[in-house]
Amino acid sequence: AMKSNANHVRTPGADSRPRLRFLEVRSPAAGRLGLPSASGCENFAAILFMAHVKLHIPGPVEVSEKTFRAFCSPMIGHRGQGFKDLYASIQPRLQELLYTRQSVYLSTSSAWGVMEGAVRNLVHKKVLNCMCGAFSDKWNDVSKRCGKEAEALQVPWGSPIRADEVDRRLATGQFDALTFIHNETSTGVMSPLAELAALKAKYPDVMFIIDSVSSMSAVKIEFDALGIDVLLAGSQKAFALPPGLTVFTCSPAALAKAATAKDRGYYFDLVEFQKNAALSMTPSTPSIGHVYALASKLEDIFAEGLDARFARHAKLARMTRDWAARHGFNLFPDKGFESMTLTCVNNGAKPGSRIVDVPKLQKLVKDQGFLIDGGYGKIKGATFRISNMGDETESSMQALHAALDQAMQQL
């Protein structure tokens, strides 16, 4: 539990509203992780007193007070021993979270930075882009913009990527890499990763690049056992951190292949990440606040326990699916391939569902203090999305569902 000593004080100046000044905040493991106290963190206090709508959009998601306090930690030198100790302290837990013995890297960027970087490092011949929604579709465009030969394996939005078609394409021998999004956030579809990864034994020279942006830390993903080559996620989804950090890992085969790429650049050079990780550093100046916040979040994750965390996300997703069914909606994803971190509700994108005025629903819910998403890309308005990822609990989701119930009565 967090220990705090806080007083209401008057802040000099025109704004005389009560402000909360945190005099001392320290988590039980702060000393072990090198986390300083957030003494006098008035900016954080100001955040607490701003009118806030609770986020149930699929990223960024709600960030806890504890995480923000860690994010507010005073700066340290990123090449000093303090940062090296901080970086080294979180490695064992990151490796345990991803079920890997490989180094886990931290990139100060959105996930797209590493997604593009992986293409630059690992596509030397041709890439197969597995496409089932807005973000997996975009990877094809990004690959081409990087000057790579790229082929689309397109399935209808709402359907998953299945291994049989991937196998058929890879059997041509044209490809040395593929991209695959485990949990397509735009459609709420979770494609079967283990099924796809089983192909790696048949095509060992093909690099399997996996985006787990909205599933990492919420769903069990055993990197080493799967045999895949790159696994990445952004901080603003299931990790429930502020946006701006990417967590990723690579296979030895990926690092060896990257070392042969002459045009891989610097900022997202996988070899540079590995060289620096061996010294408990990052290639470029990192967002140190994010690393403090990640250390704090890993405390939470392992205090809960991985199996309990995975089960919680699955249960909360079922609760929202049940809410949708009670109100006459069906879901946009094909049955059996629904996400565990968000629910994409069908609102006319497919037949057989109730249809409501989504912007009005959003406003009615927002008036009660909650923000839901109105759909993405070409299915905006014809779907809407509700996130349950990160720190959400049964009680917090019940509160959201009660607000949604009330809004539905007014439509």
Short mmCIF file of C-alpha atoms in Angstrom, two decimals:
data_model
loop_
_atom_site.label_atom_id
_atom_site.label_comp_id
_atom_site.label_asym_id
_atom_site.label_seq_id
_atom_site.Cartn_x
_atom_site.Cartn_y
_atom_site.Cartn_z
CA ALA A 1 0.00 0.00 0.00
CA MET A 2 1.15 3.52 -0.66
CA LYS A 3 2.16 5.58 2.33
CA SER A 4 1.40 9.27 2.06
CA ASN A 5 1.24 12.40 4.09
CA ALA A 6 -0.83 15.06 2.41
CA ASN A 7 -2.21 18.46 3.43
CA HIS A 8 -4.62 20.84 1.76
CA VAL A 9 -2.88 24.17 1.25
CA ARG A 10 -3.74 27.46 -0.39
CA THR A 11 -1.62 28.20 -3.43
CA PRO A 12 -0.59 31.85 -3.76
CA GLY A 13 -1.87 33.70 -6.76
CA ALA A 14 -5.13 34.35 -8.49
CA ASP A 15 -6.32 30.76 -8.19
CA SER A 16 -7.19 30.36 -4.51
CA ARG A 17 -8.90 26.98 -4.83
CA PRO A 18 -7.61 24.38 -2.39
CA ARG A 19 -4.71 22.44 -3.85
CA LEU A 20 -3.33 19.18 -2.54
CA ARG A 21 0.40 19.14 -1.85
CA PHE A 22 1.95 15.72 -1.45
CA LEU A 23 4.65 15.99 1.18
CA GLU A 24 5.84 12.40 1.06
CA VAL A 25 4.91 9.47 -1.14
CA ARG A 26 6.88 6.24 -1.20
CA SER A 27 5.90 2.70 -2.16
CA PRO A 28 7.18 -0.26 -0.14
CA ALA A 29 9.69 -1.22 -2.82
CA ALA A 30 10.80 2.35 -3.55
CA GLY A 31 14.16 1.90 -1.95
CA ARG A 32 14.84 -1.35 -3.76
CA LEU A 33 13.91 0.16 -7.13
CA GLY A 34 15.58 3.48 -6.48
CA LEU A 35 12.32 5.41 -6.61
CA PRO A 36 12.60 8.79 -4.91
CA SER A 37 9.74 10.29 -2.93
CA ALA A 38 7.43 12.72 -4.71
CA SER A 39 7.88 15.49 -2.16
CA GLY A 40 6.03 18.68 -3.00
CA CYS A 41 4.82 17.33 -6.34
CA GLU A 42 2.38 20.18 -6.92
CA ASN A 43 2.00 19.49 -10.63
CA PHE A 44 0.66 16.07 -9.77
CA ALA A 45 -1.64 17.68 -7.20
CA ALA A 46 -2.97 19.99 -9.89
CA ILE A 47 -3.74 16.98 -12.08
CA LEU A 48 -5.87 15.50 -9.33
CA PHE A 49 -7.96 18.67 -9.09
CA MET A 50 -8.66 18.96 -12.80
CA ALA A 51 -12.03 17.77 -13.99
CA HIS A 52 -11.38 14.28 -15.26
CA VAL A 53 -13.39 11.93 -17.42
CA LYS A 54 -12.46 8.30 -16.74
CA LEU A 55 -11.06 6.62 -19.82
CA HIS A 56 -12.60 3.43 -21.13
CA ILE A 57 -11.26 3.92 -24.63
CA PRO A 58 -8.79 1.30 -25.89
CA GLY A 59 -5.76 3.49 -25.32
CA PRO A 60 -4.62 5.57 -23.69
CA VAL A 61 -6.34 3.93 -20.74
CA GLU A 62 -6.77 5.17 -17.20
CA VAL A 63 -3.49 5.73 -15.32
CA SER A 64 -3.48 5.21 -11.56
CA GLU A 65 -2.42 7.72 -8.93
CA LYS A 66 0.42 5.43 -7.87
CA THR A 67 1.72 5.23 -11.44
CA PHE A 68 1.54 9.00 -11.92
CA ARG A 69 3.45 9.55 -8.70
CA ALA A 70 6.22 7.28 -9.92
CA PHE A 71 6.15 9.09 -13.27
CA CYS A 72 6.67 12.36 -11.38
CA SER A 73 9.94 11.14 -9.83
CA PRO A 74 12.82 13.66 -10.00
CA MET A 75 15.21 13.24 -12.91
CA ILE A 76 18.46 11.32 -12.78
CA GLY A 77 21.24 11.07 -15.36
CA HIS A 78 20.46 8.46 -17.96
CA ARG A 79 24.12 7.42 -18.23
CA GLY A 80 24.70 7.32 -14.48
CA GLN A 81 24.68 4.39 -12.10
CA GLY A 82 21.25 5.35 -10.74
CA PHE A 83 19.59 4.76 -14.11
CA LYS A 84 21.59 1.59 -14.72
CA ASP A 85 20.39 0.24 -11.38
CA LEU A 86 16.79 1.17 -12.19
CA TYR A 87 16.98 -0.45 -15.64
CA ALA A 88 18.62 -3.59 -14.28
CA SER A 89 16.10 -3.89 -11.44
CA ILE A 90 13.12 -4.24 -13.80
CA GLN A 91 14.73 -6.70 -16.25
CA PRO A 92 13.94 -9.89 -14.29
CA ARG A 93 10.28 -8.96 -13.98
CA LEU A 94 9.97 -7.95 -17.62
CA GLN A 95 11.54 -11.26 -18.63
CA GLU A 96 9.15 -13.13 -16.36
CA LEU A 97 6.20 -11.20 -17.76
CA LEU A 98 7.15 -12.11 -21.34
CA TYR A 99 8.29 -15.64 -20.46
CA THR A 100 11.71 -15.07 -21.98
CA ARG A 101 15.40 -15.30 -21.15
CA GLN A 102 16.18 -12.62 -23.74
CA SER A 103 16.80 -8.99 -22.87
CA VAL A 104 13.68 -6.82 -22.82
CA TYR A 105 14.25 -3.41 -24.41
CA LEU A 106 12.70 0.00 -23.74
CA SER A 107 12.20 2.43 -26.62
CA THR A 108 11.11 6.02 -26.07
CA SER A 109 8.55 6.02 -28.86
CA SER A 110 5.09 4.85 -29.72
CA ALA A 111 4.86 1.21 -30.74
CA TRP A 112 4.90 2.32 -34.37
CA GLY A 113 8.55 3.29 -34.01
CA VAL A 114 9.56 -0.27 -33.22
CA MET A 115 7.05 -1.67 -35.74
CA GLU A 116 8.74 0.37 -38.46
CA GLY A 117 12.18 -0.36 -37.03
CA ALA A 118 11.56 -4.10 -37.14
CA VAL A 119 10.73 -3.83 -40.84
CA ARG A 120 13.91 -1.85 -41.52
CA ASN A 121 16.04 -4.31 -39.56
CA LEU A 122 14.54 -7.62 -40.63
CA VAL A 123 12.96 -7.37 -44.10
CA HIS A 124 15.71 -8.00 -46.63
CA LYS A 125 13.64 -9.73 -49.31
CA LYS A 126 9.84 -9.40 -48.96
CA VAL A 127 7.40 -9.08 -46.07
CA LEU A 128 3.97 -10.66 -45.72
CA ASN A 129 1.67 -8.23 -43.88
CA CYS A 130 -1.19 -10.10 -42.20
CA MET A 131 -4.08 -7.61 -42.30
CA CYS A 132 -7.39 -7.75 -40.41
CA GLY A 133 -8.04 -4.16 -39.28
CA ALA A 134 -6.84 -0.57 -39.37
CA PHE A 135 -3.51 -1.07 -37.62
CA SER A 136 -2.48 -4.32 -39.29
CA ASP A 137 -3.52 -2.78 -42.61
CA LYS A 138 -1.30 0.22 -41.91
CA TRP A 139 1.74 -2.02 -41.44
CA ASN A 140 1.55 -2.80 -45.16
CA ASP A 141 1.66 0.90 -46.00
CA VAL A 142 4.53 1.47 -43.55
CA SER A 143 6.50 -1.42 -45.07
CA LYS A 144 6.18 0.10 -48.53
CA ARG A 145 7.15 3.55 -47.24
CA CYS A 146 10.32 1.94 -45.87
CA GLY A 147 11.11 0.86 -49.43
CA LYS A 148 10.41 -2.81 -48.77
CA GLU A 149 8.62 -5.19 -51.09
CA ALA A 150 5.41 -6.05 -49.26
CA GLU A 151 2.41 -8.27 -49.93
CA ALA A 152 -0.96 -8.03 -48.21
CA LEU A 153 -2.72 -11.03 -46.71
CA GLN A 154 -6.09 -9.34 -46.21
CA VAL A 155 -9.06 -10.84 -44.39
CA PRO A 156 -12.36 -9.02 -43.72
CA TRP A 157 -12.37 -6.70 -40.73
CA GLY A 158 -13.81 -8.64 -37.82
CA SER A 159 -12.17 -11.91 -38.87
CA PRO A 160 -8.91 -13.29 -37.48
CA ILE A 161 -5.72 -14.25 -39.26
CA ARG A 162 -5.54 -18.04 -39.58
CA ALA A 163 -2.40 -20.10 -40.04
CA ASP A 164 -3.52 -22.08 -43.10
CA GLU A 165 -3.52 -19.04 -45.42
CA VAL A 166 -0.23 -17.77 -43.94
CA ASP A 167 1.26 -21.23 -44.57
CA ARG A 168 0.11 -21.13 -48.18
CA ARG A 169 1.78 -17.75 -48.76
CA LEU A 170 5.02 -18.63 -46.98
CA ALA A 171 5.29 -21.88 -48.96
CA THR A 172 6.04 -19.78 -52.07
CA GLY A 173 9.47 -18.99 -50.62
CA GLN A 174 9.10 -15.31 -51.47
CA PHE A 175 9.12 -13.98 -47.91
CA ASP A 176 11.78 -13.51 -45.24
CA ALA A 177 9.47 -11.78 -42.72
CA LEU A 178 5.85 -11.44 -41.71
CA THR A 179 3.97 -8.94 -39.56
CA PHE A 180 1.05 -9.98 -37.39
CA ILE A 181 -1.08 -8.11 -34.87
CA HIS A 182 -2.15 -10.37 -32.03
CA ASN A 183 -5.00 -8.17 -30.79
CA GLU A 184 -6.33 -5.84 -33.50
CA THR A 185 -7.51 -2.88 -31.44
CA SER A 186 -9.64 -1.35 -34.20
CA THR A 187 -11.88 -4.42 -34.52
CA GLY A 188 -11.55 -6.11 -31.13
CA VAL A 189 -10.29 -9.30 -32.78
CA MET A 190 -7.70 -11.52 -31.09
CA SER A 191 -6.07 -13.75 -33.71
CA PRO A 192 -4.65 -17.12 -32.58
CA LEU A 193 -0.96 -16.40 -32.01
CA ALA A 194 0.04 -19.93 -30.99
CA GLU A 195 -1.49 -21.29 -34.19
CA LEU A 196 0.55 -18.87 -36.27
CA ALA A 197 3.75 -19.37 -34.25
CA ALA A 198 3.61 -23.12 -34.89
CA LEU A 199 4.57 -22.30 -38.50
CA LYS A 200 7.95 -20.99 -37.35
CA ALA A 201 9.34 -24.54 -37.19
CA LYS A 202 8.42 -25.00 -40.85
CA TYR A 203 9.83 -21.61 -41.91
CA PRO A 204 12.77 -20.95 -39.56
CA ASP A 205 14.34 -18.30 -41.79
CA VAL A 206 11.19 -16.14 -41.85
CA MET A 207 11.16 -13.45 -39.18
CA PHE A 208 7.89 -13.48 -37.20
CA ILE A 209 7.26 -9.87 -36.07
CA ILE A 210 4.38 -9.68 -33.59
CA ASP A 211 2.52 -6.60 -32.37
CA SER A 212 0.95 -7.30 -28.98
CA VAL A 213 0.20 -3.64 -28.29
CA SER A 214 -3.19 -4.21 -26.64
CA SER A 215 -2.57 -7.71 -25.27
CA MET A 216 0.89 -7.71 -23.66
CA SER A 217 0.61 -7.99 -19.85
CA ALA A 218 -3.13 -8.83 -20.08
CA VAL A 219 -2.82 -12.16 -21.89
CA LYS A 220 -0.21 -14.87 -21.41
CA ILE A 221 2.34 -14.70 -24.25
CA GLU A 222 5.27 -17.09 -23.87
CA PHE A 223 7.89 -15.53 -26.14
CA ASP A 224 10.58 -18.19 -25.95
CA ALA A 225 8.19 -21.14 -26.17
CA LEU A 226 6.39 -19.63 -29.18
CA GLY A 227 9.68 -19.24 -31.04
CA ILE A 228 8.73 -15.87 -32.56
CA ASP A 229 11.30 -13.19 -33.37
CA VAL A 230 9.97 -9.80 -32.22
CA LEU A 231 7.26 -9.05 -29.66
CA LEU A 232 6.34 -5.44 -28.91
CA ALA A 233 3.77 -3.32 -27.09
CA GLY A 234 3.10 0.32 -26.31
CA SER A 235 2.83 1.55 -22.74
CA GLN A 236 -0.60 3.19 -23.02
CA LYS A 237 -2.65 0.01 -23.39
CA ALA A 238 -2.72 -2.92 -20.95
CA PHE A 239 0.33 -1.64 -19.05
CA ALA A 240 -1.80 1.40 -18.09
CA LEU A 241 1.11 3.83 -18.34
CA PRO A 242 1.20 7.22 -20.08
CA PRO A 243 1.86 6.97 -23.84
CA GLY A 244 5.40 7.22 -25.13
CA LEU A 245 7.23 3.98 -24.26
CA THR A 246 7.53 0.69 -26.14
CA VAL A 247 8.46 -2.57 -24.44
CA PHE A 248 9.88 -5.22 -26.78
CA THR A 249 12.12 -8.23 -27.09
CA CYS A 250 13.87 -10.06 -29.91
CA SER A 251 15.13 -13.55 -30.65
CA PRO A 252 18.86 -14.21 -31.16
CA ALA A 253 18.03 -14.95 -34.81
CA ALA A 254 16.45 -11.52 -35.21
CA LEU A 255 19.49 -9.80 -33.72
CA ALA A 256 21.83 -11.77 -35.98
CA LYS A 257 19.83 -10.88 -39.07
CA ALA A 258 19.56 -7.22 -38.05
CA ALA A 259 23.35 -7.06 -37.82
CA THR A 260 23.54 -7.78 -41.56
CA ALA A 261 21.16 -4.96 -42.54
CA LYS A 262 23.14 -2.02 -43.91
CA ASP A 263 20.25 0.48 -43.92
CA ARG A 264 18.69 -0.23 -40.52
CA GLY A 265 19.31 3.30 -39.25
CA TYR A 266 20.23 4.16 -35.67
CA TYR A 267 17.27 5.09 -33.43
CA PHE A 268 15.51 1.74 -33.91
CA ASP A 269 18.62 -0.36 -34.59
CA LEU A 270 17.97 -3.66 -32.81
CA VAL A 271 21.71 -4.28 -32.47
CA GLU A 272 22.16 -0.97 -30.66
CA PHE A 273 19.37 -1.86 -28.26
CA GLN A 274 21.10 -5.15 -27.42
CA LYS A 275 24.55 -3.51 -27.01
CA ASN A 276 23.12 -0.96 -24.60
CA ALA A 277 20.92 -3.44 -22.74
CA ALA A 278 24.07 -5.39 -21.86
CA LEU A 279 25.15 -2.24 -19.99
CA SER A 280 21.67 -1.60 -18.52
CA MET A 281 21.17 1.42 -20.75
CA THR A 282 19.20 2.52 -23.80
CA PRO A 283 20.79 3.66 -27.10
CA SER A 284 19.34 7.18 -26.85
CA THR A 285 18.10 9.40 -24.05
CA PRO A 286 15.06 7.61 -22.57
CA SER A 287 11.95 9.01 -20.97
CA ILE A 288 13.12 8.35 -17.42
CA GLY A 289 9.70 9.08 -15.96
CA HIS A 290 8.29 6.21 -18.00
CA VAL A 291 10.89 3.82 -16.60
CA TYR A 292 10.01 4.83 -13.04
CA ALA A 293 6.34 4.35 -13.88
CA LEU A 294 7.03 0.96 -15.43
CA ALA A 295 8.93 -0.12 -12.31
CA SER A 296 5.93 0.89 -10.22
CA LYS A 297 3.52 -0.93 -12.54
CA LEU A 298 5.57 -4.11 -12.40
CA GLU A 299 5.20 -3.97 -8.63
CA ASP A 300 1.43 -4.00 -9.12
CA ILE A 301 1.47 -6.74 -11.74
CA PHE A 302 3.48 -9.17 -9.64
CA ALA A 303 1.65 -8.29 -6.44
CA GLU A 304 -1.54 -9.39 -8.19
CA GLY A 305 0.13 -12.39 -9.83
CA LEU A 306 0.28 -13.11 -13.56
CA ASP A 307 -2.37 -15.83 -13.64
CA ALA A 308 -4.75 -13.67 -11.60
CA ARG A 309 -4.10 -10.72 -13.90
CA PHE A 310 -4.80 -12.74 -17.03
CA ALA A 311 -7.97 -14.18 -15.47
CA ARG A 312 -9.16 -10.72 -14.41
CA HIS A 313 -8.88 -9.35 -17.93
CA ALA A 314 -10.78 -12.34 -19.34
CA LYS A 315 -13.56 -11.97 -16.76
CA LEU A 316 -13.95 -8.21 -17.30
CA ALA A 317 -14.16 -8.73 -21.06
CA ARG A 318 -16.93 -11.30 -20.54
CA MET A 319 -18.78 -8.83 -18.33
CA THR A 320 -18.84 -6.23 -21.12
CA ARG A 321 -19.89 -8.80 -23.72
CA ASP A 322 -22.73 -9.79 -21.40
CA TRP A 323 -23.72 -6.13 -21.05
CA ALA A 324 -23.86 -5.81 -24.84
CA ALA A 325 -26.00 -8.94 -25.18
CA ARG A 326 -28.47 -7.73 -22.54
CA HIS A 327 -29.06 -4.61 -24.61
CA GLY A 328 -29.63 -6.43 -27.89
CA PHE A 329 -26.21 -5.94 -29.44
CA ASN A 330 -23.97 -8.56 -30.94
CA LEU A 331 -20.21 -8.25 -31.36
CA PHE A 332 -18.15 -7.22 -34.36
CA PRO A 333 -15.44 -9.94 -34.07
CA ASP A 334 -16.13 -13.42 -35.34
CA LYS A 335 -17.31 -15.68 -32.53
CA GLY A 336 -14.44 -17.23 -30.60
CA PHE A 337 -11.93 -14.54 -31.55
CA GLU A 338 -13.01 -11.73 -29.23
CA SER A 339 -10.37 -9.60 -27.52
CA MET A 340 -9.70 -10.02 -23.79
CA THR A 341 -8.86 -6.32 -23.34
CA LEU A 342 -11.62 -4.48 -25.18
CA THR A 343 -15.06 -5.15 -26.61
CA CYS A 344 -15.96 -3.98 -30.11
CA VAL A 345 -19.76 -3.80 -30.17
CA ASN A 346 -21.51 -4.20 -33.51
CA ASN A 347 -23.77 -1.25 -34.27
CA GLY A 348 -24.70 -1.97 -37.86
CA ALA A 349 -21.32 -2.91 -39.32
CA LYS A 350 -22.63 -6.47 -39.51
CA PRO A 351 -26.28 -7.59 -39.66
CA GLY A 352 -28.31 -8.78 -36.69
CA SER A 353 -27.50 -6.17 -34.06
CA ARG A 354 -29.33 -3.35 -32.43
CA ILE A 355 -28.36 0.08 -33.77
CA VAL A 356 -28.13 3.25 -31.68
CA ASP A 357 -26.85 6.80 -32.13
CA VAL A 358 -23.25 6.27 -31.04
CA PRO A 359 -22.23 9.95 -30.64
CA LYS A 360 -25.31 10.49 -28.46
CA LEU A 361 -24.47 7.38 -26.41
CA GLN A 362 -20.94 8.67 -25.95
CA LYS A 363 -22.20 12.07 -24.79
CA LEU A 364 -24.68 10.59 -22.34
CA VAL A 365 -21.96 8.39 -20.86
CA LYS A 366 -19.43 11.23 -20.82
CA ASP A 367 -21.90 13.39 -18.91
CA GLN A 368 -21.67 10.75 -16.18
CA GLY A 369 -17.86 10.88 -16.16
CA PHE A 370 -16.85 8.06 -18.53
CA LEU A 371 -15.37 8.08 -22.03
CA ILE A 372 -16.02 5.23 -24.45
CA ASP A 373 -14.83 5.01 -28.05
CA GLY A 374 -17.12 5.58 -31.03
CA GLY A 375 -15.45 3.14 -33.40
CA TYR A 376 -12.35 3.44 -35.56
CA GLY A 377 -11.68 4.04 -39.23
CA LYS A 378 -14.20 2.72 -41.72
CA ILE A 379 -16.36 1.18 -38.95
CA LYS A 380 -16.58 4.37 -36.88
CA GLY A 381 -20.19 4.77 -35.72
CA ALA A 382 -21.06 1.31 -37.03
CA THR A 383 -19.26 -0.08 -33.97
CA PHE A 384 -18.24 1.28 -30.59
CA ARG A 385 -15.47 0.07 -28.31
CA ILE A 386 -15.22 -0.33 -24.54
CA SER A 387 -11.90 -1.03 -22.86
CA ASN A 388 -11.41 -3.19 -19.78
CA MET A 389 -7.62 -3.28 -19.85
CA GLY A 390 -5.05 -2.13 -17.33
CA ASP A 391 -6.14 -1.56 -13.75
CA GLU A 392 -9.89 -2.08 -14.17
CA THR A 393 -11.77 -4.22 -11.66
CA GLU A 394 -15.20 -5.81 -11.42
CA SER A 395 -16.44 -2.81 -9.42
CA SER A 396 -15.02 -0.24 -11.84
CA MET A 397 -16.57 -2.04 -14.81
CA GLN A 398 -19.90 -2.35 -12.97
CA ALA A 399 -19.84 1.43 -12.49
CA LEU A 400 -19.26 1.93 -16.21
CA HIS A 401 -22.00 -0.54 -17.12
CA ALA A 402 -24.43 1.26 -14.79
CA ALA A 403 -23.66 4.53 -16.59
CA LEU A 404 -24.18 2.80 -19.93
CA ASP A 405 -27.49 1.36 -18.71
CA GLN A 406 -28.67 4.83 -17.78
CA ALA A 407 -27.56 6.25 -21.12
CA MET A 408 -29.35 3.49 -23.02
CA GLN A 409 -32.61 4.43 -21.29
CA GLN A 410 -32.31 7.92 -22.78
CA LEU A 411 -31.72 6.86 -26.39
#
